[in-house]
Amino acid sequence: MTADPSSLPPIEVDVALDRLIATADVVAERPPVEASIRDDSILGAVLAAPILADRDHPPFDRATMDGYALRARDAKRPLIVAGSVAAGTPPPAEVADGACVAIATGAAVPPGLDAVVEHESTDRRDPLTIHLDQVASGRNIHPKSVDARAGDTLLAAGTRIDHIARGVAVAAGAAIGAGTILVRSRPRVSIVTTGDEVRPIDDPLDGPEDAVRIRNSNGSLLASLLTDRTTFGAILSPPTHAADDAQATAEALDAAAASADLVITVGGVSAGMLDLVPTHWENRGWSALIRGVRMQPGRPFSLWRSPDATTIAIGLPGNPVSAFACTQIFVRSWIRASLGLDPDPGWWRLPLVDPVRRNPGRPVFRPATIVMDASGRPVIRIPTWQGSGDLPHLAGTEGLARIDPGGDDQPAGSMVDFLPHHDFGRAAMGHKPTDASGAVVT
Ligand code: AMP
Ligand code: MG
């Protein structure tokens, strides 16, 4: 048994994040697994080894326009059209001086020819006349190997496979080679929702006692977030639900912990009479690492670790916006760390369009939208809310804005940290932002 968890004081968000991320090595240190680039489940996986080009890119001098391939120096005289080259067809080994060939976009330029003149700049006859004052060598040709040479790294280890990375991997030959690629192990997550008032999503709630019950919106919301492959990417067991009773809680949490690296509970973690989750982990000898964070919403956020340190449990508050915010701020970073990515999902800094009420003692995380100001610049608008139970106001928002603590309003025009709900751009790929010279911006 560990010390009474309620004796742990609430901590700052950054301290909580550090404490949480330090537990991700449970997954991050696991050996990589083989996966096939042909398999859709590859999306969201993180490369454990680089993907190298198996051939030059492009593999041949490629015509980039439909037209005629010729010697640039011949462009001033009428040219015999000595044949044609279609895409995917080998070009003639030789084209005589004073001749050209009709060529399609994507076809290989015959050896010795160094320019492609597009149809529109010719009379399309035979012999061919070109209506240009001059034709530069290399015109409309994408030369062999300019993009990459065989053996070059096309995707570095640590790249998260999104749709584009998958396409690049296929171009690099990842699908042939050994037939498989090495990716990092994904975290296995179980979700357990709690509460006697919380009913299955298909319950019509038309019974005599149903006026005071609600549907299990958190279970669905969190399950779809955690399986979003390019922002989270967990392997999720089917979510389960526990009634507010010690026996039901014990059965659900033990079952969840048996097959997961991370158990996420929703609700039952505050100071209420029927908040049975902390007591259960304590009874099992798990250590409480976090019991409360100085933030709004999300104050009850909690973290425990199993005695053998192979499993962790996160306790999310039950209020829907609290559960959502904690998932974005904490769970997302833990999953990134467990995949070997930079735990920081990539916060932006953007100006507020309207003043916002601060909390005197805690940072406030508010769902927010990006709108354009009169000059077309992106600014943050924070919709009014009825508190952390107000799930409907989350619809249509694009991220969470962090409002620093203070006694007055956070003024219009001041900059706030903003975390988009979905991974975006280079941050999503595990890269740090860089400036124009390519240096990492810290
Ligand atoms: P709790 O943390 O269990 O006290 O729950 C806080 C609030 O969130 C209560 O109003 C609950 O009814 C609500 N809540 C808890 N779990 C869920 C859920 N899975 N879906 C929707 N609301 C929930
Ligand atoms: Mg409850």
Short mmCIF file of C-alpha atoms and ligand atoms in Angstrom, two decimals:
data_model
loop_
_atom_site.label_atom_id
_atom_site.label_comp_id
_atom_site.label_asym_id
_atom_site.label_seq_id
_atom_site.Cartn_x
_atom_site.Cartn_y
_atom_site.Cartn_z
CA MET A 1 0.00 0.00 0.00
CA THR A 2 1.18 3.52 -0.75
CA ALA A 3 0.51 6.65 1.22
CA ASP A 4 -3.02 8.02 1.27
CA PRO A 5 -3.37 9.44 -2.26
CA SER A 6 -5.47 12.35 -1.10
CA SER A 7 -2.34 13.52 0.70
CA LEU A 8 -0.72 14.24 -2.69
CA PRO A 9 -1.13 17.96 -3.40
CA PRO A 10 -2.34 19.14 -6.83
CA ILE A 11 0.59 20.00 -9.10
CA GLU A 12 1.27 22.35 -12.02
CA VAL A 13 0.39 21.19 -15.55
CA ASP A 14 4.03 21.05 -16.70
CA VAL A 15 5.08 19.02 -13.68
CA ALA A 16 2.19 16.62 -14.27
CA LEU A 17 3.15 16.29 -17.94
CA ASP A 18 6.76 15.45 -17.06
CA ARG A 19 5.67 12.90 -14.48
CA LEU A 20 3.26 11.31 -16.95
CA ILE A 21 5.66 11.23 -19.91
CA ALA A 22 8.32 9.54 -17.76
CA THR A 23 6.01 6.50 -17.58
CA ALA A 24 5.86 6.07 -21.37
CA ASP A 25 9.03 3.99 -21.46
CA VAL A 26 6.82 0.98 -20.65
CA VAL A 27 5.95 1.00 -24.35
CA ALA A 28 8.76 3.05 -25.90
CA GLU A 29 11.41 0.47 -24.92
CA ARG A 30 9.59 -2.43 -26.54
CA PRO A 31 11.26 -3.89 -29.64
CA PRO A 32 9.95 -2.68 -33.00
CA VAL A 33 7.45 -4.81 -34.92
CA GLU A 34 7.20 -5.73 -38.59
CA ALA A 35 4.35 -4.26 -40.62
CA SER A 36 3.42 -4.32 -44.28
CA ILE A 37 3.14 -1.06 -46.16
CA ARG A 38 0.25 -2.70 -48.05
CA ASP A 39 -1.78 -2.94 -44.85
CA ASP A 40 -4.01 0.05 -43.98
CA SER A 41 -3.18 -0.43 -40.31
CA ILE A 42 0.24 1.04 -41.12
CA LEU A 43 -1.29 4.55 -41.01
CA GLY A 44 -0.28 6.28 -37.79
CA ALA A 45 2.62 3.89 -37.13
CA VAL A 46 6.04 5.40 -36.52
CA LEU A 47 9.07 4.17 -38.47
CA ALA A 48 11.65 2.40 -36.34
CA ALA A 49 14.16 2.39 -39.21
CA PRO A 50 14.64 4.79 -42.12
CA ILE A 51 13.19 4.03 -45.54
CA LEU A 52 15.83 4.27 -48.25
CA ALA A 53 15.24 4.76 -51.95
CA ASP A 54 15.75 1.43 -53.75
CA ARG A 55 16.35 3.27 -57.08
CA ASP A 56 16.96 6.78 -58.39
CA HIS A 57 14.07 9.27 -58.35
CA PRO A 58 13.07 9.81 -61.04
CA PRO A 59 14.50 6.55 -62.39
CA PHE A 60 14.87 7.99 -65.94
CA ASP A 61 14.83 11.39 -67.67
CA ARG A 62 11.10 12.01 -67.56
CA ALA A 63 9.12 14.23 -69.97
CA THR A 64 6.92 16.64 -68.00
CA MET A 65 4.76 17.78 -70.94
CA ASP A 66 3.09 16.20 -73.95
CA GLY A 67 5.04 17.38 -77.01
CA TYR A 68 8.24 16.59 -78.92
CA ALA A 69 11.63 15.50 -77.62
CA LEU A 70 14.57 16.97 -79.52
CA ARG A 71 18.07 18.39 -79.30
CA ALA A 72 17.73 21.98 -78.02
CA ARG A 73 20.29 23.18 -80.55
CA ASP A 74 18.04 21.86 -83.40
CA ALA A 75 15.01 23.95 -82.38
CA LYS A 76 15.47 26.52 -85.13
CA ARG A 77 15.09 24.11 -88.07
CA PRO A 78 12.28 21.89 -89.31
CA LEU A 79 12.56 18.43 -87.73
CA ILE A 80 11.52 15.00 -89.03
CA VAL A 81 9.16 13.29 -86.55
CA ALA A 82 10.91 9.91 -86.25
CA GLY A 83 8.38 8.11 -84.05
CA SER A 84 6.70 8.47 -80.69
CA VAL A 85 7.31 7.42 -77.07
CA ALA A 86 4.39 6.55 -74.79
CA ALA A 87 4.63 6.52 -70.98
CA GLY A 88 5.81 3.13 -69.76
CA THR A 89 7.39 2.23 -73.12
CA PRO A 90 11.16 2.09 -73.65
CA PRO A 91 12.41 4.98 -75.83
CA PRO A 92 14.33 4.39 -79.11
CA ALA A 93 18.05 3.84 -78.47
CA GLU A 94 18.96 6.59 -80.89
CA VAL A 95 17.28 9.49 -82.67
CA ALA A 96 19.07 10.81 -85.78
CA ASP A 97 20.39 14.34 -86.03
CA GLY A 98 17.70 16.66 -87.38
CA ALA A 99 14.90 14.42 -86.08
CA CYS A 100 12.61 14.52 -83.05
CA VAL A 101 10.06 12.14 -81.46
CA ALA A 102 6.55 12.78 -80.23
CA ILE A 103 6.52 12.15 -76.47
CA ALA A 104 3.93 11.83 -73.70
CA THR A 105 4.14 13.21 -70.15
CA GLY A 106 5.78 10.54 -67.99
CA ALA A 107 7.62 8.89 -70.91
CA ALA A 108 11.42 8.45 -70.96
CA VAL A 109 13.34 10.98 -73.07
CA PRO A 110 15.50 9.08 -75.62
CA PRO A 111 19.29 9.23 -75.08
CA GLY A 112 20.95 12.19 -76.78
CA LEU A 113 17.82 14.40 -76.69
CA ASP A 114 17.82 17.19 -74.11
CA ALA A 115 14.56 19.14 -74.41
CA VAL A 116 10.82 18.61 -74.72
CA VAL A 117 8.80 21.29 -76.48
CA GLU A 118 5.13 21.28 -75.60
CA HIS A 119 2.58 20.77 -78.41
CA GLU A 120 1.22 24.31 -78.09
CA SER A 121 4.60 25.79 -79.11
CA THR A 122 4.81 23.79 -82.36
CA ASP A 123 2.78 23.43 -85.57
CA ARG A 124 2.26 19.69 -84.78
CA ARG A 125 3.27 18.76 -88.39
CA ASP A 126 5.92 16.51 -89.91
CA PRO A 127 8.44 18.04 -90.47
CA LEU A 128 7.88 19.98 -87.26
CA THR A 129 8.29 23.74 -86.81
CA ILE A 130 8.80 25.18 -83.35
CA HIS A 131 7.32 28.60 -82.56
CA LEU A 132 9.87 29.64 -79.95
CA ASP A 133 12.83 32.02 -80.24
CA GLN A 134 14.97 29.66 -78.26
CA VAL A 135 14.75 26.35 -76.43
CA ALA A 136 16.93 25.80 -73.36
CA SER A 137 18.58 22.43 -72.81
CA GLY A 138 16.57 20.60 -70.13
CA ARG A 139 13.24 22.22 -71.02
CA ASN A 140 10.32 20.12 -69.68
CA ILE A 141 12.59 17.30 -68.51
CA HIS A 142 12.66 16.04 -64.90
CA PRO A 143 16.19 14.56 -64.93
CA LYS A 144 17.03 11.11 -63.58
CA SER A 145 18.04 11.09 -59.88
CA VAL A 146 17.53 14.82 -59.15
CA ASP A 147 14.99 14.09 -56.38
CA ALA A 148 16.97 11.27 -54.75
CA ARG A 149 19.61 8.69 -55.53
CA ALA A 150 19.29 5.00 -54.78
CA GLY A 151 20.25 4.55 -51.09
CA ASP A 152 19.22 8.07 -50.02
CA THR A 153 16.99 8.33 -46.92
CA LEU A 154 13.50 9.27 -48.08
CA LEU A 155 11.83 8.85 -44.66
CA ALA A 156 13.84 9.10 -41.44
CA ALA A 157 13.32 6.81 -38.45
CA GLY A 158 10.75 8.50 -36.21
CA THR A 159 8.53 9.59 -39.10
CA ARG A 160 4.87 9.02 -38.44
CA ILE A 161 3.23 7.35 -41.42
CA ASP A 162 0.43 9.53 -42.70
CA HIS A 163 -1.02 9.26 -46.20
CA ILE A 164 1.88 11.17 -47.75
CA ALA A 165 4.61 9.23 -45.94
CA ARG A 166 2.95 6.02 -47.02
CA GLY A 167 3.05 7.14 -50.66
CA VAL A 168 6.72 8.11 -50.34
CA ALA A 169 7.50 4.73 -48.73
CA VAL A 170 5.87 2.92 -51.63
CA ALA A 171 7.86 5.02 -54.13
CA ALA A 172 11.02 4.12 -52.19
CA GLY A 173 10.33 0.43 -52.67
CA ALA A 174 9.39 -0.33 -49.07
CA ALA A 175 6.68 -2.69 -50.29
CA ILE A 176 9.15 -4.92 -52.16
CA GLY A 177 12.50 -5.34 -50.39
CA ALA A 178 11.80 -7.54 -47.40
CA GLY A 179 8.03 -7.06 -47.87
CA THR A 180 7.77 -5.47 -44.44
CA ILE A 181 9.03 -2.42 -42.63
CA LEU A 182 9.93 -1.92 -38.97
CA VAL A 183 7.60 0.26 -36.92
CA ARG A 184 7.46 1.12 -33.24
CA SER A 185 5.13 -0.81 -30.96
CA ARG A 186 1.86 0.97 -30.36
CA PRO A 187 0.44 1.43 -26.87
CA ARG A 188 -2.49 -0.81 -25.88
CA VAL A 189 -5.19 1.23 -24.17
CA SER A 190 -8.39 0.25 -22.34
CA ILE A 191 -11.15 2.74 -21.50
CA VAL A 192 -13.48 2.19 -18.55
CA THR A 193 -16.31 4.68 -18.07
CA THR A 194 -18.08 4.85 -14.69
CA GLY A 195 -21.33 6.01 -13.16
CA ASP A 196 -24.82 4.70 -12.35
CA GLU A 197 -26.34 7.63 -14.24
CA VAL A 198 -24.39 6.89 -17.42
CA ARG A 199 -26.30 4.69 -19.89
CA PRO A 200 -25.38 2.94 -23.17
CA ILE A 201 -25.51 5.16 -26.24
CA ASP A 202 -28.49 3.34 -27.76
CA ASP A 203 -30.65 3.70 -24.62
CA PRO A 204 -33.83 5.67 -25.56
CA LEU A 205 -33.92 7.04 -21.98
CA ASP A 206 -37.70 6.89 -21.91
CA GLY A 207 -38.15 4.89 -18.69
CA PRO A 208 -39.56 6.26 -15.41
CA GLU A 209 -36.13 7.01 -13.90
CA ASP A 210 -34.39 8.07 -17.08
CA ALA A 211 -35.04 11.80 -16.69
CA VAL A 212 -31.94 11.94 -14.46
CA ARG A 213 -29.71 9.73 -16.59
CA ILE A 214 -27.44 10.61 -19.50
CA ARG A 215 -25.87 8.71 -22.39
CA ASN A 216 -22.24 7.65 -22.34
CA SER A 217 -20.89 10.38 -24.59
CA ASN A 218 -17.37 10.25 -23.12
CA GLY A 219 -16.86 6.60 -24.02
CA SER A 220 -17.55 7.28 -27.70
CA LEU A 221 -15.68 10.57 -27.81
CA LEU A 222 -12.53 9.17 -26.20
CA ALA A 223 -12.56 5.94 -28.19
CA SER A 224 -12.66 7.82 -31.47
CA LEU A 225 -9.94 10.22 -30.35
CA LEU A 226 -7.58 7.49 -29.19
CA THR A 227 -7.92 5.51 -32.38
CA ASP A 228 -7.41 8.59 -34.60
CA ARG A 229 -4.28 7.22 -36.19
CA THR A 230 -2.43 10.35 -37.18
CA THR A 231 -3.01 12.26 -33.91
CA PHE A 232 -3.17 9.46 -31.29
CA GLY A 233 -2.82 5.93 -32.67
CA ALA A 234 -3.55 3.63 -29.72
CA ILE A 235 -4.59 0.01 -30.03
CA LEU A 236 -7.87 0.17 -28.16
CA SER A 237 -9.78 -2.65 -26.45
CA PRO A 238 -13.58 -2.31 -26.62
CA PRO A 239 -14.51 0.26 -23.92
CA THR A 240 -16.32 -1.11 -20.84
CA HIS A 241 -18.49 0.51 -18.20
CA ALA A 242 -18.56 0.11 -14.40
CA ALA A 243 -21.50 0.91 -12.15
CA ASP A 244 -20.79 2.92 -8.98
CA ASP A 245 -20.14 -0.14 -6.84
CA ALA A 246 -16.88 -1.47 -5.51
CA GLN A 247 -17.29 -4.97 -6.92
CA ALA A 248 -18.20 -3.77 -10.45
CA THR A 249 -15.35 -1.24 -10.38
CA ALA A 250 -12.83 -3.89 -9.30
CA GLU A 251 -13.92 -6.34 -11.99
CA ALA A 252 -13.86 -3.75 -14.78
CA LEU A 253 -10.52 -2.23 -13.78
CA ASP A 254 -8.77 -5.58 -13.22
CA ALA A 255 -9.96 -6.81 -16.63
CA ALA A 256 -8.85 -3.58 -18.30
CA ALA A 257 -5.42 -3.68 -16.67
CA ALA A 258 -4.84 -7.31 -17.69
CA SER A 259 -4.51 -6.47 -21.38
CA ALA A 260 -3.39 -2.84 -21.56
CA ASP A 261 -0.33 -0.65 -21.13
CA LEU A 262 -2.61 2.24 -20.17
CA VAL A 263 -6.02 2.06 -18.51
CA ILE A 264 -8.07 5.22 -18.83
CA THR A 265 -10.99 5.61 -16.43
CA VAL A 266 -13.58 8.32 -16.89
CA GLY A 267 -15.34 9.74 -13.83
CA GLY A 268 -15.32 8.43 -10.29
CA VAL A 269 -12.03 10.11 -9.50
CA SER A 270 -13.04 13.23 -7.59
CA ALA A 271 -13.79 13.49 -3.90
CA GLY A 272 -17.35 12.15 -4.07
CA MET A 273 -18.73 9.29 -1.97
CA LEU A 274 -18.90 6.99 -4.99
CA ASP A 275 -15.56 7.90 -6.48
CA LEU A 276 -14.25 4.35 -6.28
CA VAL A 277 -11.43 4.40 -8.81
CA PRO A 278 -8.62 5.71 -6.56
CA THR A 279 -9.54 3.26 -3.80
CA HIS A 280 -9.39 0.36 -6.25
CA TRP A 281 -5.87 1.14 -7.48
CA GLU A 282 -4.74 1.72 -3.91
CA ASN A 283 -6.19 -1.67 -2.87
CA ARG A 284 -4.20 -3.33 -5.64
CA GLY A 285 -0.99 -1.70 -4.41
CA TRP A 286 -0.62 0.74 -7.32
CA SER A 287 1.31 3.94 -6.57
CA ALA A 288 -0.41 7.27 -6.99
CA LEU A 289 1.89 9.54 -9.03
CA ILE A 290 -0.57 12.39 -9.62
CA ARG A 291 -3.72 13.25 -7.66
CA GLY A 292 -4.93 16.53 -9.02
CA VAL A 293 -3.53 19.20 -11.33
CA ARG A 294 -3.82 22.96 -11.02
CA MET A 295 -5.88 23.55 -14.15
CA GLN A 296 -9.43 24.32 -15.19
CA PRO A 297 -11.05 22.09 -16.29
CA GLY A 298 -9.22 18.89 -15.34
CA ARG A 299 -8.48 19.44 -11.65
CA PRO A 300 -9.09 15.73 -10.64
CA PHE A 301 -6.64 14.31 -13.27
CA SER A 302 -4.80 11.37 -11.67
CA LEU A 303 -2.10 8.84 -12.51
CA TRP A 304 -1.18 5.50 -10.94
CA ARG A 305 1.46 2.87 -11.74
CA SER A 306 1.18 -0.87 -11.18
CA PRO A 307 3.53 -2.48 -8.62
CA ASP A 308 5.50 -4.20 -11.41
CA ALA A 309 5.63 -0.87 -13.33
CA THR A 310 4.30 -2.46 -16.55
CA THR A 311 0.92 -0.73 -16.57
CA ILE A 312 -0.29 2.77 -15.80
CA ALA A 313 -3.77 4.10 -15.13
CA ILE A 314 -5.00 7.58 -15.90
CA GLY A 315 -8.07 8.88 -14.09
CA LEU A 316 -9.95 11.43 -16.18
CA PRO A 317 -12.67 13.62 -14.70
CA GLY A 318 -16.19 12.69 -15.85
CA ASN A 319 -17.29 16.09 -17.10
CA PRO A 320 -17.08 15.83 -20.87
CA VAL A 321 -15.02 18.94 -21.62
CA SER A 322 -12.66 18.09 -18.73
CA ALA A 323 -12.20 14.55 -20.03
CA PHE A 324 -11.60 15.90 -23.55
CA ALA A 325 -9.11 18.58 -22.45
CA CYS A 326 -7.13 16.12 -20.31
CA THR A 327 -7.04 13.65 -23.19
CA GLN A 328 -5.64 16.32 -25.52
CA ILE A 329 -3.18 17.82 -23.04
CA PHE A 330 -1.98 14.67 -21.26
CA VAL A 331 -2.97 11.44 -22.99
CA ARG A 332 -1.90 12.71 -26.42
CA SER A 333 1.59 13.55 -25.15
CA TRP A 334 1.89 10.19 -23.39
CA ILE A 335 0.95 8.34 -26.57
CA ARG A 336 3.45 10.36 -28.59
CA ALA A 337 6.19 9.59 -26.06
CA SER A 338 5.27 5.89 -26.08
CA LEU A 339 5.73 5.93 -29.88
CA GLY A 340 9.14 7.57 -29.52
CA LEU A 341 7.87 10.91 -30.89
CA ASP A 342 8.53 14.30 -29.34
CA PRO A 343 5.86 14.36 -26.61
CA ASP A 344 4.98 17.97 -27.46
CA PRO A 345 2.15 17.74 -29.99
CA GLY A 346 2.93 21.24 -31.27
CA TRP A 347 1.32 24.20 -29.54
CA TRP A 348 0.86 27.37 -31.62
CA ARG A 349 0.78 30.97 -30.43
CA LEU A 350 -2.04 33.09 -31.78
CA PRO A 351 -3.73 36.34 -30.72
CA LEU A 352 -7.10 36.41 -28.97
CA VAL A 353 -9.85 38.29 -30.77
CA ASP A 354 -11.87 39.12 -27.62
CA PRO A 355 -10.94 39.50 -23.94
CA VAL A 356 -11.34 36.32 -21.85
CA ARG A 357 -11.96 35.87 -18.13
CA ARG A 358 -8.98 34.35 -16.31
CA ASN A 359 -8.95 32.09 -13.27
CA PRO A 360 -6.98 33.73 -10.45
CA GLY A 361 -5.06 30.60 -9.47
CA ARG A 362 -5.03 28.13 -12.39
CA PRO A 363 -4.52 28.15 -16.16
CA VAL A 364 -7.80 27.69 -18.03
CA PHE A 365 -8.00 25.52 -21.14
CA ARG A 366 -10.88 26.57 -23.36
CA PRO A 367 -12.12 25.01 -26.59
CA ALA A 368 -11.59 27.62 -29.30
CA THR A 369 -11.95 28.27 -33.01
CA ILE A 370 -9.62 29.92 -35.47
CA VAL A 371 -11.18 32.86 -37.31
CA MET A 372 -9.66 35.43 -39.68
CA ASP A 373 -9.34 39.06 -38.58
CA ALA A 374 -10.03 41.99 -40.95
CA SER A 375 -6.52 41.62 -42.47
CA GLY A 376 -6.98 37.89 -43.09
CA ARG A 377 -4.75 36.82 -40.20
CA PRO A 378 -5.74 33.88 -38.01
CA VAL A 379 -6.95 34.79 -34.50
CA ILE A 380 -8.50 32.75 -31.69
CA ARG A 381 -12.15 33.07 -30.73
CA ILE A 382 -13.38 31.41 -27.55
CA PRO A 383 -17.08 30.51 -27.55
CA THR A 384 -19.09 31.11 -24.39
CA TRP A 385 -19.56 28.00 -22.28
CA GLN A 386 -21.61 26.83 -19.34
CA GLY A 387 -18.60 25.17 -17.72
CA SER A 388 -16.85 21.85 -18.20
CA GLY A 389 -20.10 19.89 -18.51
CA ASP A 390 -21.01 21.85 -21.65
CA LEU A 391 -20.27 19.22 -24.31
CA PRO A 392 -22.29 20.81 -27.17
CA HIS A 393 -20.09 23.94 -27.23
CA LEU A 394 -17.11 21.74 -28.16
CA ALA A 395 -18.66 21.08 -31.57
CA GLY A 396 -17.03 23.19 -34.25
CA THR A 397 -13.98 24.11 -32.17
CA GLU A 398 -10.53 23.45 -33.58
CA GLY A 399 -8.24 23.44 -30.57
CA LEU A 400 -7.69 24.35 -26.94
CA ALA A 401 -6.50 27.82 -25.94
CA ARG A 402 -4.55 28.21 -22.70
CA ILE A 403 -5.47 31.30 -20.67
CA ASP A 404 -2.85 32.07 -18.04
CA PRO A 405 -3.94 32.68 -14.44
CA GLY A 406 -4.56 36.24 -13.29
CA GLY A 407 -6.94 38.57 -11.52
CA ASP A 408 -8.05 40.51 -14.60
CA ASP A 409 -9.20 39.56 -18.12
CA GLN A 410 -6.72 38.28 -20.68
CA PRO A 411 -6.88 41.22 -23.13
CA ALA A 412 -7.94 41.11 -26.78
CA GLY A 413 -4.91 40.95 -29.07
CA SER A 414 -2.71 39.21 -26.50
CA MET A 415 -1.03 35.96 -27.56
CA VAL A 416 -2.20 32.61 -26.19
CA ASP A 417 -0.94 29.04 -26.55
CA PHE A 418 -3.24 27.02 -28.80
CA LEU A 419 -3.23 23.24 -29.29
CA PRO A 420 -5.04 22.13 -32.46
CA HIS A 421 -7.32 19.12 -31.86
CA HIS A 422 -5.52 17.26 -34.67
CA ASP A 423 -1.85 16.91 -35.48
CA PHE A 424 -0.78 19.30 -38.16
CA GLY A 425 2.18 19.52 -40.51
CA ARG A 426 5.75 18.95 -39.39
CA ALA A 427 4.82 18.72 -35.71
CA ALA A 428 2.64 15.77 -36.62
CA MET A 429 5.62 14.07 -38.18
CA GLY A 430 7.63 14.38 -34.98
CA HIS A 431 9.70 17.32 -36.17
CA LYS A 432 10.53 20.49 -34.30
CA PRO A 433 9.60 23.71 -36.10
CA THR A 434 12.48 25.17 -38.13
CA ASP A 435 13.24 28.69 -39.34
CA ALA A 436 14.03 29.66 -42.95
CA SER A 437 17.61 28.35 -42.62
CA GLY A 438 16.35 24.97 -41.39
CA ALA A 439 17.55 25.55 -37.79
CA VAL A 440 15.29 24.19 -35.05
CA VAL A 441 13.32 26.97 -33.36
CA THR A 442 13.21 26.48 -29.59
P1 AMP B 1 -17.80 12.17 -11.87
O1 AMP B 1 -16.38 12.57 -12.15
O2 AMP B 1 -18.02 10.70 -11.91
O3 AMP B 1 -18.31 12.83 -10.64
O4 AMP B 1 -18.63 12.78 -13.08
C1 AMP B 1 -18.66 14.19 -13.30
C2 AMP B 1 -19.79 14.52 -14.25
O5 AMP B 1 -19.53 13.95 -15.53
C3 AMP B 1 -21.13 13.96 -13.82
O6 AMP B 1 -22.12 14.94 -14.10
C4 AMP B 1 -21.32 12.74 -14.67
O7 AMP B 1 -22.66 12.43 -14.90
C5 AMP B 1 -20.62 13.13 -15.96
N1 AMP B 1 -20.11 11.94 -16.64
C6 AMP B 1 -19.37 10.97 -16.07
N2 AMP B 1 -19.08 10.00 -16.95
C7 AMP B 1 -19.66 10.36 -18.13
C8 AMP B 1 -19.72 9.76 -19.43
N3 AMP B 1 -19.10 8.59 -19.67
N4 AMP B 1 -20.37 10.42 -20.41
C9 AMP B 1 -20.97 11.61 -20.14
N5 AMP B 1 -20.94 12.22 -18.95
C10 AMP B 1 -20.30 11.61 -17.94
MG MG B 2 -19.49 9.43 -11.28
#
